[in-house]
Coordinates of C-alpha atoms in Angstrom, one line a residue:
M1 CA 78.6 105.9 77.1
T2 CA 77.8 102.5 75.4
R3 CA 80.6 99.8 74.9
R4 CA 80.6 96.7 73.2
L5 CA 83.2 94.2 74.9
A6 CA 85.2 92.1 72.8
P7 CA 84.9 88.2 73.2
R8 CA 87.7 86.4 74.9
A9 CA 90.1 85.1 72.2
A10 CA 92.2 82.9 74.0
A11 CA 89.7 79.9 74.2
R12 CA 87.6 80.4 71.1
P13 CA 88.4 78.0 68.4
L14 CA 86.7 79.8 65.7
A15 CA 88.6 82.9 66.7
A16 CA 91.5 81.2 66.8
L17 CA 91.0 79.8 63.4
L18 CA 90.3 83.5 62.2
I19 CA 93.6 84.5 63.8
A20 CA 95.6 82.1 62.1
L21 CA 94.0 82.7 58.7
T22 CA 94.9 86.6 59.0
L23 CA 98.5 85.7 60.1
G24 CA 98.7 83.4 57.0
V25 CA 97.3 86.3 54.7
A26 CA 99.4 89.0 56.4
G27 CA 102.4 87.3 56.1
P28 CA 104.1 89.7 53.7
A29 CA 103.2 92.5 55.7
A30 CA 104.8 91.2 58.9
A31 CA 108.1 92.8 57.8
Q32 CA 106.4 96.1 58.6
T33 CA 106.0 95.1 62.1
R34 CA 106.0 98.0 64.4
A35 CA 106.5 98.1 68.5
S36 CA 105.6 100.6 71.2
V37 CA 106.0 100.4 75.0
R38 CA 104.2 102.1 77.8
V39 CA 105.3 102.2 81.5
S40 CA 102.9 103.4 84.1
P41 CA 104.2 104.8 86.5
T42 CA 107.5 106.1 85.5
R43 CA 108.3 106.9 89.0
V44 CA 107.5 104.8 91.8
A45 CA 108.4 104.0 95.7
V46 CA 110.2 101.0 96.8
G47 CA 107.7 98.1 96.9
G48 CA 105.5 99.9 94.3
R49 CA 104.4 98.4 91.1
V50 CA 105.0 99.1 87.5
A51 CA 103.2 98.1 84.5
Y52 CA 105.0 97.6 81.5
T53 CA 103.1 97.1 78.2
L54 CA 104.2 96.4 74.9
T55 CA 102.2 96.7 71.5
L56 CA 103.0 94.7 68.5
R57 CA 101.4 96.2 65.2
G58 CA 101.7 94.1 61.9
A59 CA 102.9 90.8 63.6
P60 CA 101.9 89.1 66.9
G61 CA 105.4 87.4 67.6
R62 CA 105.8 84.3 69.4
A63 CA 105.3 83.0 73.0
F64 CA 106.8 85.2 75.8
P65 CA 107.8 82.4 78.2
T66 CA 109.8 84.9 80.5
P67 CA 109.5 88.7 81.1
P68 CA 111.9 91.1 79.8
A69 CA 115.3 91.7 81.9
T70 CA 115.2 94.4 84.4
A71 CA 117.6 96.2 86.8
G72 CA 116.1 97.4 90.3
L73 CA 112.8 95.7 89.4
R74 CA 111.5 92.1 89.7
A75 CA 108.6 90.7 88.0
V76 CA 105.6 89.7 90.1
Q77 CA 105.3 86.6 87.7
A78 CA 106.9 84.7 84.9
S79 CA 104.2 85.2 82.3
P80 CA 102.5 88.5 81.1
T81 CA 99.6 89.7 83.3
S82 CA 97.6 90.5 80.2
D83 CA 98.1 89.1 76.7
A84 CA 95.4 89.9 74.0
T85 CA 95.5 89.6 70.1
L86 CA 93.0 91.5 68.1
Q87 CA 92.6 92.9 64.5
V88 CA 92.3 96.8 64.3
N89 CA 91.4 98.0 60.7
G90 CA 92.9 94.7 59.1
D91 CA 96.1 95.1 61.2
I92 CA 96.9 92.4 63.7
Q93 CA 97.8 94.0 67.0
R94 CA 99.1 92.1 70.2
E95 CA 99.4 93.7 73.7
L96 CA 101.4 92.2 76.6
T97 CA 101.6 93.6 79.9
W98 CA 104.0 92.5 82.8
T99 CA 103.8 93.7 86.1
F100 CA 107.1 94.5 87.9
E101 CA 107.8 95.5 91.8
A102 CA 110.5 98.1 92.9
V103 CA 113.1 96.5 95.0
R104 CA 115.4 99.4 95.7
P105 CA 115.7 103.2 95.1
G106 CA 117.4 104.7 92.3
P107 CA 117.3 104.4 88.4
A108 CA 115.6 101.1 87.4
R109 CA 115.1 100.0 83.7
I110 CA 113.0 97.4 81.9
G111 CA 114.8 95.6 78.8
P112 CA 116.3 95.8 76.5
F113 CA 115.2 92.7 74.5
R114 CA 114.5 91.2 71.3
V115 CA 111.2 89.8 70.1
D116 CA 111.1 86.8 67.9
L117 CA 108.8 87.3 64.9
G118 CA 109.6 83.9 63.5
G119 CA 111.2 83.0 60.3
G120 CA 114.4 84.0 61.5
R121 CA 113.4 87.7 62.1
E122 CA 113.7 89.8 65.3
L123 CA 112.7 93.2 66.3
S124 CA 114.7 95.1 69.0
I125 CA 112.8 96.6 71.6
Q126 CA 114.9 99.4 73.4
A127 CA 115.2 100.0 77.4
A128 CA 112.6 101.9 79.4
S129 CA 113.6 103.5 82.5
V130 CA 112.1 103.9 85.9
T131 CA 112.6 106.2 88.8
V132 CA 112.3 104.5 92.0
T133 CA 112.5 106.7 95.2
G134 CA 112.3 106.2 99.1
S135 CA 112.2 103.2 101.1
A136 CA 109.7 99.9 101.8
S137 CA 106.3 101.4 102.8
P138 CA 105.0 99.8 105.9
N139 CA 102.0 99.4 103.8
P140 CA 102.9 97.8 100.5
Q141 CA 99.6 98.3 99.0
A142 CA 99.9 102.0 99.6
A143 CA 103.1 102.1 97.8
R144 CA 101.9 100.8 94.4
G145 CA 101.4 102.7 91.7
R146 CA 97.7 101.4 91.0
A147 CA 96.2 100.0 94.0
A148 CA 94.6 96.3 93.5
P149 CA 91.1 96.2 93.9
P150 CA 89.9 94.9 97.4
T151 CA 89.0 91.6 97.7
A152 CA 86.4 92.6 100.3
R153 CA 82.9 93.3 98.7
A154 CA 80.7 96.1 99.2
P155 CA 77.2 95.6 100.9
G156 CA 74.9 94.0 98.2
E157 CA 77.5 93.3 95.6
R158 CA 77.8 90.3 93.6
A159 CA 80.8 87.9 94.0
D160 CA 81.1 87.0 90.3
L161 CA 80.3 90.5 88.8
F162 CA 81.7 93.9 90.2
A163 CA 83.3 97.0 89.2
R164 CA 86.1 99.1 90.6
I165 CA 87.6 102.8 90.2
E166 CA 91.2 102.1 90.1
L167 CA 93.6 105.3 90.4
S168 CA 97.0 105.4 88.9
A169 CA 98.4 106.9 92.1
E170 CA 96.9 107.6 95.4
R171 CA 98.7 110.7 96.7
V172 CA 99.4 113.7 94.4
V173 CA 99.8 117.6 94.5
V174 CA 97.2 119.9 93.3
G175 CA 96.9 120.2 89.3
Q176 CA 98.8 116.7 89.0
Q177 CA 97.2 114.3 86.6
V178 CA 95.8 111.0 87.9
V179 CA 94.3 108.6 85.6
A180 CA 91.1 106.9 87.1
E181 CA 90.1 103.5 85.4
V182 CA 86.7 102.1 85.8
V183 CA 87.4 98.0 85.8
L184 CA 84.7 95.4 85.3
Y185 CA 85.7 92.0 87.0
F186 CA 83.5 89.0 86.2
D187 CA 83.6 85.4 86.4
P188 CA 84.8 83.4 83.5
D189 CA 81.5 81.6 83.5
L190 CA 79.9 85.2 82.5
Q191 CA 80.2 86.9 79.1
P192 CA 79.4 90.4 79.1
R193 CA 78.3 91.9 76.0
Q194 CA 77.9 95.5 76.2
T195 CA 77.7 98.3 78.9
L196 CA 75.9 101.6 79.5
A197 CA 76.8 104.2 81.8
A198 CA 73.7 104.7 84.0
G199 CA 73.2 108.5 85.0
S200 CA 75.6 111.2 85.3
W201 CA 78.7 111.4 87.1
D202 CA 80.6 114.5 88.6
A203 CA 83.7 114.7 90.8
P204 CA 83.7 117.8 92.9
G205 CA 87.4 119.4 93.3
F206 CA 88.6 118.0 89.7
W207 CA 88.9 119.0 86.4
R208 CA 88.4 116.0 84.4
E209 CA 89.1 114.9 80.8
E210 CA 87.8 111.6 79.3
L211 CA 90.2 109.4 77.7
D212 CA 89.8 107.0 75.2
V213 CA 89.7 103.1 76.1
A214 CA 92.4 101.5 73.7
S215 CA 91.2 97.8 74.1
T216 CA 87.9 96.2 75.3
V217 CA 89.5 92.8 75.3
P218 CA 88.9 91.3 78.5
H219 CA 92.3 89.7 80.3
P220 CA 92.5 87.2 83.1
V221 CA 93.2 88.4 86.7
T222 CA 93.6 86.7 89.9
L223 CA 91.8 88.2 93.1
G224 CA 92.1 86.7 96.4
G225 CA 93.1 83.4 94.9
R226 CA 90.0 83.3 92.6
A227 CA 90.1 83.9 88.8
F228 CA 88.4 86.7 86.8
E229 CA 88.3 88.5 83.6
A230 CA 88.8 92.0 83.4
V231 CA 87.8 94.7 81.1
T232 CA 88.1 98.7 81.3
L233 CA 85.0 100.5 80.9
A234 CA 86.1 104.0 81.2
R235 CA 89.5 106.0 81.7
L236 CA 89.3 109.6 83.2
A237 CA 92.4 112.0 83.6
L238 CA 91.6 113.8 86.8
F239 CA 93.4 117.1 87.8
P240 CA 92.5 118.1 91.7
T241 CA 91.9 122.0 92.2
R242 CA 92.4 121.8 95.9
A243 CA 94.2 120.2 98.6
G244 CA 92.7 117.6 101.1
R245 CA 91.4 114.1 100.9
L246 CA 88.9 114.2 97.9
M247 CA 86.1 111.8 97.1
L248 CA 85.5 110.3 94.0
P249 CA 81.7 109.1 94.0
P250 CA 80.4 105.8 92.7
M251 CA 79.9 105.1 89.0
R252 CA 76.7 102.9 87.9
F253 CA 76.7 100.8 84.7
A254 CA 74.1 98.6 83.0
V255 CA 75.5 95.5 81.8
D256 CA 74.4 93.0 79.4
F257 CA 75.7 89.5 80.1
L258 CA 75.1 86.1 79.2
R259 CA 75.5 83.3 81.7
V260 CA 77.3 80.1 80.3
D261 CA 75.0 76.8 80.8
P262 CA 78.0 74.1 81.4
F263 CA 75.3 71.7 80.0
G264 CA 73.9 73.7 76.9
I265 CA 75.8 74.7 74.0
D266 CA 79.7 75.1 73.6
P267 CA 80.6 78.3 75.7
N268 CA 83.4 79.1 73.4
D269 CA 81.1 79.2 70.5
P270 CA 81.0 83.2 69.2
F271 CA 77.2 82.4 68.2
A272 CA 76.3 81.6 71.8
P273 CA 74.0 84.9 72.0
F274 CA 71.8 83.7 69.3
F275 CA 71.2 80.5 71.5
A276 CA 70.6 82.4 74.8
P277 CA 66.9 81.3 75.1
F278 CA 68.3 77.6 75.4
S279 CA 71.4 78.2 77.4
G280 CA 70.6 80.6 80.4
G281 CA 69.8 83.6 78.3
L282 CA 70.9 87.5 78.6
E283 CA 70.6 89.2 81.6
E284 CA 70.8 92.8 82.5
V285 CA 72.1 93.9 85.8
E286 CA 73.3 97.5 87.2
V287 CA 76.8 97.4 88.5
E288 CA 78.3 100.1 90.7
A289 CA 81.8 101.0 91.3
P290 CA 82.3 102.1 94.8
A291 CA 83.5 105.7 95.8
T292 CA 87.0 106.1 96.4
S293 CA 89.3 108.8 97.7
L294 CA 92.7 110.6 96.7
D295 CA 95.1 112.3 98.9
V296 CA 95.9 115.6 97.6
T297 CA 98.7 118.1 98.7
A298 CA 99.3 121.7 98.2
L299 CA 102.2 122.6 96.1
P300 CA 105.3 123.2 98.0
P301 CA 106.2 127.0 98.9
G302 CA 108.8 128.9 96.7
A303 CA 106.8 129.2 93.6
P304 CA 108.3 131.8 91.1
A305 CA 106.6 135.3 90.5
G306 CA 105.3 134.1 87.0
F307 CA 103.8 130.6 88.3
S308 CA 100.1 130.4 87.0
G309 CA 99.4 126.8 88.3
A310 CA 100.6 124.5 85.4
V311 CA 101.5 121.1 86.9
G312 CA 103.1 118.3 84.6
Q313 CA 106.1 117.8 82.2
F314 CA 106.3 120.6 79.6
T315 CA 108.6 122.1 76.7
M316 CA 108.3 125.7 75.3
Q317 CA 109.1 126.8 71.8
A318 CA 109.0 130.1 69.8
A319 CA 108.2 130.2 66.1
P320 CA 110.8 132.7 64.1
V321 CA 109.8 136.4 64.4
S322 CA 109.9 138.6 61.1
Q323 CA 113.6 140.2 60.9
A324 CA 111.9 143.5 59.5
A325 CA 108.6 145.4 59.7
S326 CA 107.3 148.9 59.2
V327 CA 105.8 151.3 61.7
G328 CA 102.3 150.7 62.4
E329 CA 102.7 147.0 60.9
P330 CA 102.0 144.2 63.3
V331 CA 104.8 141.8 64.5
V332 CA 103.5 138.2 65.6
V333 CA 105.3 136.5 68.3
E334 CA 104.1 132.5 68.3
I335 CA 105.0 130.7 71.7
T336 CA 104.0 127.1 72.0
V337 CA 103.7 125.1 75.1
A338 CA 103.6 121.0 74.7
G339 CA 103.7 118.4 77.2
T340 CA 101.9 116.1 79.4
G341 CA 99.3 118.0 82.1
N342 CA 96.0 120.0 81.8
V343 CA 96.9 121.6 78.6
A344 CA 93.3 123.1 78.7
T345 CA 94.2 125.6 81.5
L346 CA 97.7 126.4 80.8
G347 CA 98.3 130.1 81.1
A348 CA 100.2 132.4 78.8
P349 CA 104.2 133.0 79.2
A350 CA 105.0 136.3 80.3
L351 CA 106.1 138.6 77.4
A352 CA 107.3 142.2 78.5
T353 CA 106.3 145.0 76.2
P354 CA 109.2 146.1 74.2
R355 CA 109.8 149.7 74.2
G356 CA 108.5 151.6 71.0
A357 CA 105.7 149.6 70.6
D358 CA 102.0 148.7 71.5
A359 CA 101.3 145.3 72.8
F360 CA 97.8 143.5 72.6
P361 CA 96.5 140.5 74.8
P362 CA 97.5 137.0 73.1
R363 CA 95.3 135.1 71.5
D364 CA 95.7 131.3 72.1
E365 CA 94.6 127.7 70.5
A366 CA 94.6 124.4 72.1
D367 CA 95.6 120.8 70.7
I368 CA 94.8 118.0 73.2
D369 CA 95.6 114.4 72.7
R370 CA 93.1 112.0 74.9
T371 CA 94.3 109.0 72.8
G372 CA 97.3 107.8 75.1
D373 CA 97.7 106.7 78.8
R374 CA 97.3 110.4 79.8
V375 CA 96.2 113.8 78.4
R376 CA 99.2 115.6 76.6
G377 CA 98.8 118.4 74.2
R378 CA 100.0 121.8 72.8
R379 CA 98.9 125.2 73.3
T380 CA 99.9 128.1 71.1
F381 CA 99.9 131.7 72.3
R382 CA 100.1 134.5 69.3
Y383 CA 101.2 138.0 70.7
T384 CA 100.7 141.3 68.5
L385 CA 103.3 144.0 68.9
V386 CA 102.8 147.0 66.9
P387 CA 106.0 149.2 66.5
Q388 CA 105.5 153.1 66.8
V389 CA 109.0 154.2 66.1
P390 CA 111.6 153.4 63.5
G391 CA 114.7 151.7 64.5
S392 CA 115.4 148.3 66.5
L393 CA 112.6 146.7 68.0
D394 CA 113.9 144.4 70.9
V395 CA 111.9 141.6 71.6
P396 CA 112.3 140.3 75.0
P397 CA 112.4 136.6 75.9
A398 CA 108.9 135.1 77.1
V399 CA 109.0 133.3 80.4
W400 CA 106.9 130.5 81.6
T401 CA 107.0 128.4 85.0
F402 CA 105.6 124.8 85.6
F403 CA 105.8 122.5 88.6
D404 CA 107.1 119.0 87.7
P405 CA 105.6 116.7 90.1
E406 CA 108.2 114.0 88.9
T407 CA 111.2 115.9 90.3
G408 CA 109.3 118.1 92.8
I409 CA 110.6 121.5 91.5
Y410 CA 109.5 124.4 89.9
Q411 CA 111.0 124.9 86.5
T412 CA 111.4 128.0 84.4
L413 CA 111.7 127.9 80.6
G414 CA 112.4 130.7 78.4
T415 CA 112.6 131.6 74.9
D416 CA 115.5 133.6 72.8
S417 CA 115.3 137.3 72.4
T418 CA 114.7 138.6 69.0
R419 CA 115.7 142.1 67.2
V420 CA 113.4 143.4 64.5
A421 CA 114.4 146.2 62.1
V422 CA 111.5 148.7 61.8
S423 CA 111.3 151.2 59.0
G424 CA 109.0 154.2 58.2
V425 CA 107.8 157.5 60.1
A426 CA 107.1 157.6 63.7
V427 CA 103.8 158.0 64.9
P428 CA 103.4 161.1 66.8
A429 CA 104.0 160.9 70.5
S430 CA 101.0 161.1 73.3
G431 CA 101.3 163.5 76.1
P432 CA 100.9 167.5 76.2
S433 CA 101.4 167.7 72.6
P434 CA 99.5 168.7 69.7
A435 CA 98.2 165.2 69.1
G436 CA 95.3 165.7 71.5
P437 CA 93.3 164.0 74.3
A438 CA 92.7 160.9 72.2
A439 CA 96.6 160.1 72.0
D440 CA 96.7 160.9 75.7
L441 CA 93.9 158.3 76.4
I442 CA 96.5 155.7 74.6
A443 CA 99.1 156.6 76.8
E444 CA 97.7 156.8 80.2
A445 CA 95.2 153.9 79.9
S446 CA 95.8 150.9 82.0
W447 CA 95.3 147.6 79.9
S448 CA 93.6 146.0 83.0
R449 CA 91.2 148.5 83.5
R450 CA 87.5 147.8 83.5
G451 CA 84.3 149.7 83.8
L452 CA 85.3 153.0 82.0
P453 CA 81.9 154.5 80.9
V454 CA 81.3 154.4 77.3
G455 CA 80.1 157.6 77.1
V456 CA 83.3 159.1 78.4
L457 CA 85.3 157.4 75.9
W458 CA 82.8 158.2 72.8
G459 CA 83.1 161.7 74.2
V460 CA 86.8 161.8 73.9
L461 CA 86.8 160.3 70.7
G462 CA 84.0 162.7 69.3
T463 CA 86.1 165.6 70.7
G464 CA 89.3 164.4 68.9
L465 CA 87.3 164.1 65.5
A466 CA 85.8 167.3 65.9
L467 CA 89.5 169.0 66.2
P468 CA 89.9 168.7 62.4
A469 CA 86.7 170.2 62.0
V470 CA 87.6 173.4 64.0
A471 CA 90.5 173.9 61.3
L472 CA 88.0 173.2 58.7
G473 CA 85.9 176.4 59.8
A474 CA 84.8 176.8 56.0
V475 CA 83.0 173.3 55.9
A476 CA 81.0 174.1 58.9
A477 CA 79.8 177.4 57.5
V478 CA 79.0 175.6 54.4
R479 CA 77.1 172.8 56.4
S480 CA 75.2 175.5 58.6
R481 CA 74.2 177.8 55.7
R482 CA 73.0 175.4 52.8
R483 CA 70.6 172.8 52.8
A484 CA 71.6 169.3 51.8
A485 CA 72.1 168.5 48.3
T486 CA 70.2 165.5 46.9
A487 CA 72.7 164.6 44.3
D488 CA 75.3 162.1 45.2
T489 CA 78.1 163.7 43.7
P490 CA 81.9 164.1 44.5
E491 CA 81.3 167.8 45.1
N492 CA 78.3 167.4 47.6
R493 CA 80.0 164.2 49.3
R494 CA 83.0 166.6 50.0
R495 CA 80.7 169.4 51.1
H496 CA 78.6 167.4 53.4
A497 CA 81.5 164.8 54.5
L498 CA 81.7 166.5 58.0
A499 CA 78.0 166.4 58.7
R500 CA 77.8 162.6 57.6
A501 CA 80.7 161.9 59.8
E502 CA 79.2 163.5 62.8
A503 CA 75.7 162.0 62.2
R504 CA 77.4 158.5 61.9
L505 CA 79.4 159.0 64.8
A506 CA 76.2 160.0 67.1
E507 CA 74.3 157.0 66.0
I508 CA 77.3 154.9 66.9
R509 CA 77.5 156.6 70.5
A510 CA 73.8 156.2 71.3
A511 CA 73.9 152.5 70.1
A512 CA 76.9 152.1 72.4
E513 CA 75.3 153.9 75.4
A514 CA 72.2 152.1 75.0
R515 CA 74.3 148.7 74.7
T516 CA 73.2 147.6 71.4
L517 CA 76.5 147.7 70.2
A518 CA 79.5 146.4 71.6
G519 CA 82.7 148.3 72.4
P520 CA 84.8 146.5 69.7
D521 CA 82.1 146.8 67.2
A522 CA 81.3 150.2 67.9
C523 CA 85.1 151.1 67.6
A524 CA 85.1 149.6 64.1
A525 CA 82.2 151.4 63.0
A526 CA 83.6 154.6 64.0
E527 CA 86.9 153.8 62.3
R528 CA 84.9 153.4 58.9
A529 CA 83.0 156.7 59.6
V530 CA 86.5 158.4 59.9
H531 CA 87.7 156.6 56.8
A532 CA 84.7 157.4 55.1
F533 CA 85.1 161.3 56.0
L534 CA 88.8 161.2 54.5
S535 CA 87.4 159.7 51.4
D536 CA 84.8 162.2 50.9
R537 CA 86.3 164.9 52.2
F538 CA 89.9 164.8 50.7
G539 CA 89.6 161.7 48.3
I540 CA 92.1 159.8 50.4
A541 CA 91.4 155.9 50.1
S542 CA 92.9 155.5 53.7
A543 CA 91.2 152.3 54.5
G544 CA 93.8 149.3 54.4
L545 CA 96.7 151.7 54.5
D546 CA 99.1 151.1 57.6
R547 CA 100.0 154.1 59.7
T548 CA 103.1 155.1 57.7
A549 CA 101.2 155.3 54.2
L550 CA 98.2 156.8 56.0
A551 CA 100.5 159.6 57.3
A552 CA 102.1 160.0 54.1
A553 CA 98.6 160.2 52.0
L554 CA 97.2 163.0 55.1
D555 CA 100.6 165.2 54.2
A556 CA 100.1 164.8 50.4
A557 CA 96.6 165.9 50.8
A558 CA 97.7 169.0 53.0
V559 CA 95.1 167.7 55.7
P560 CA 94.8 169.9 58.9
G561 CA 95.4 168.3 61.9
A562 CA 96.8 165.3 60.2
A563 CA 98.7 164.0 63.7
R564 CA 95.1 164.3 65.5
V565 CA 93.4 162.1 62.8
L566 CA 96.2 159.4 63.1
A567 CA 95.6 159.8 67.1
V568 CA 92.0 159.2 66.8
L569 CA 92.5 156.1 64.6
A570 CA 94.9 154.8 66.9
A571 CA 92.5 155.0 69.8
L572 CA 89.9 153.4 67.7
D573 CA 92.4 150.5 67.0
V574 CA 92.7 150.2 70.9
G575 CA 89.0 150.0 71.2
Q576 CA 88.7 147.1 68.8
F577 CA 92.0 145.4 69.9
A578 CA 92.0 146.0 73.6
P579 CA 88.6 144.8 74.9
A580 CA 89.9 145.7 78.5
L581 CA 90.0 149.3 77.7
A582 CA 86.9 149.6 75.7

């Protein structure tokens, strides 16, 4: 990971001139000024600190001599702790950060206020809310949302160039998101040019996601009464997977920097690196951010039965479901869970199987956003229900539970129930009926069952396919008494349809037992063999027909054992779309 650090713009005459020129050119576009605010954290104890960041895009605004008005908070200092102006894709962007300290428990707010854009124009900024909990901590530093770096140096650490891993919180629960920022601090006489991560980094006990670093512009800070410049090298979203005191190992970076010679060229000259051999030159050093730790507590007891470990703030929404369907036609139920947290590991909402339908495991896809101050996104789950009988198919509500660390409680979300009108002819029921053993297999199988011998499944399916052959004894007699015809005619295909189907099925069974053909693929191949048999023997183009249309075609062709054929095809569908059974 290589990052080029932007030069400090506050004291560079040339950079200031470029910004002034840019503002002059972009004057007409200032009317399109946009503003956004970011508060971190939004929940803090008394004595803790809150960072409030205002981003202006399109126009930088004027000076900000005083911080925004607050309630329940007080400003740590009168001027912004960070004020950076840069140009992004031809657009002026200014980012200001104030730091506030919580003074009393209860709701608190920052703003509202107005930004003077010049020329008699103003921009209204809405208020931001913060929740202050508890009382003042005996250790004010421990109560802060983001701990300041210690002033004491690690053994062998430089006084003018060092790094720290800073956490957005020092105590979280299992699964709660915590952001770790790796910040480089350096003396104002140093000018870092780029950084490169040295070696790999792993954090046992955490699921991690790398966040984008929005700005590489250094900003001034004061540590232990000494002035430094600071810049963020990396940002990571960490999700602890177990309770206890978890350690974050150190991170190492190779840093190229220019030491400014006060007797050399102008240190504010952006072309200083070209004259480095004559004013101190570029140096490369390895900087290590020391290890740090995080206290992780277990989730509170009393989790609802459907809780699968999701921690964060989420919402759930269901897409509209088709109001009408036919027997055997899939009904898709789409449910989306969105919010802030570990979207990559979210479990599926619980959706009970409605009566009169087959249900298949949900398929899901995730859309994760790593560009903000924390990981957020959405995960969409698609459930497939196949109605087996006509009438009303009542799709029950989907239920999903998560733990909200902001409120400290479990929350359960639910969707509305849906009624689907199903038309068509009912699929023959399973059990001790003429449907045969293949249909019994569907009714009695457990969706979570694993390890079912492949040979048993194909033996059952083979038996189910052979049953119609028994009713077609004439075809079997012809197959055993006549030699195979070489001409590919409809008559010969009809005459030898059963032999071809059985030979193909035997090949599929052998390949499945030899593990050269996977279960779902074997079921798909067997289904094609059955459809080929129906086409060759009875002239039915069955491939692509739903169950209602196929049942009607079998009846029209007077196929013996039509119910058993439907049951065999249903079992093959299960083998393709329910891998646990296969």
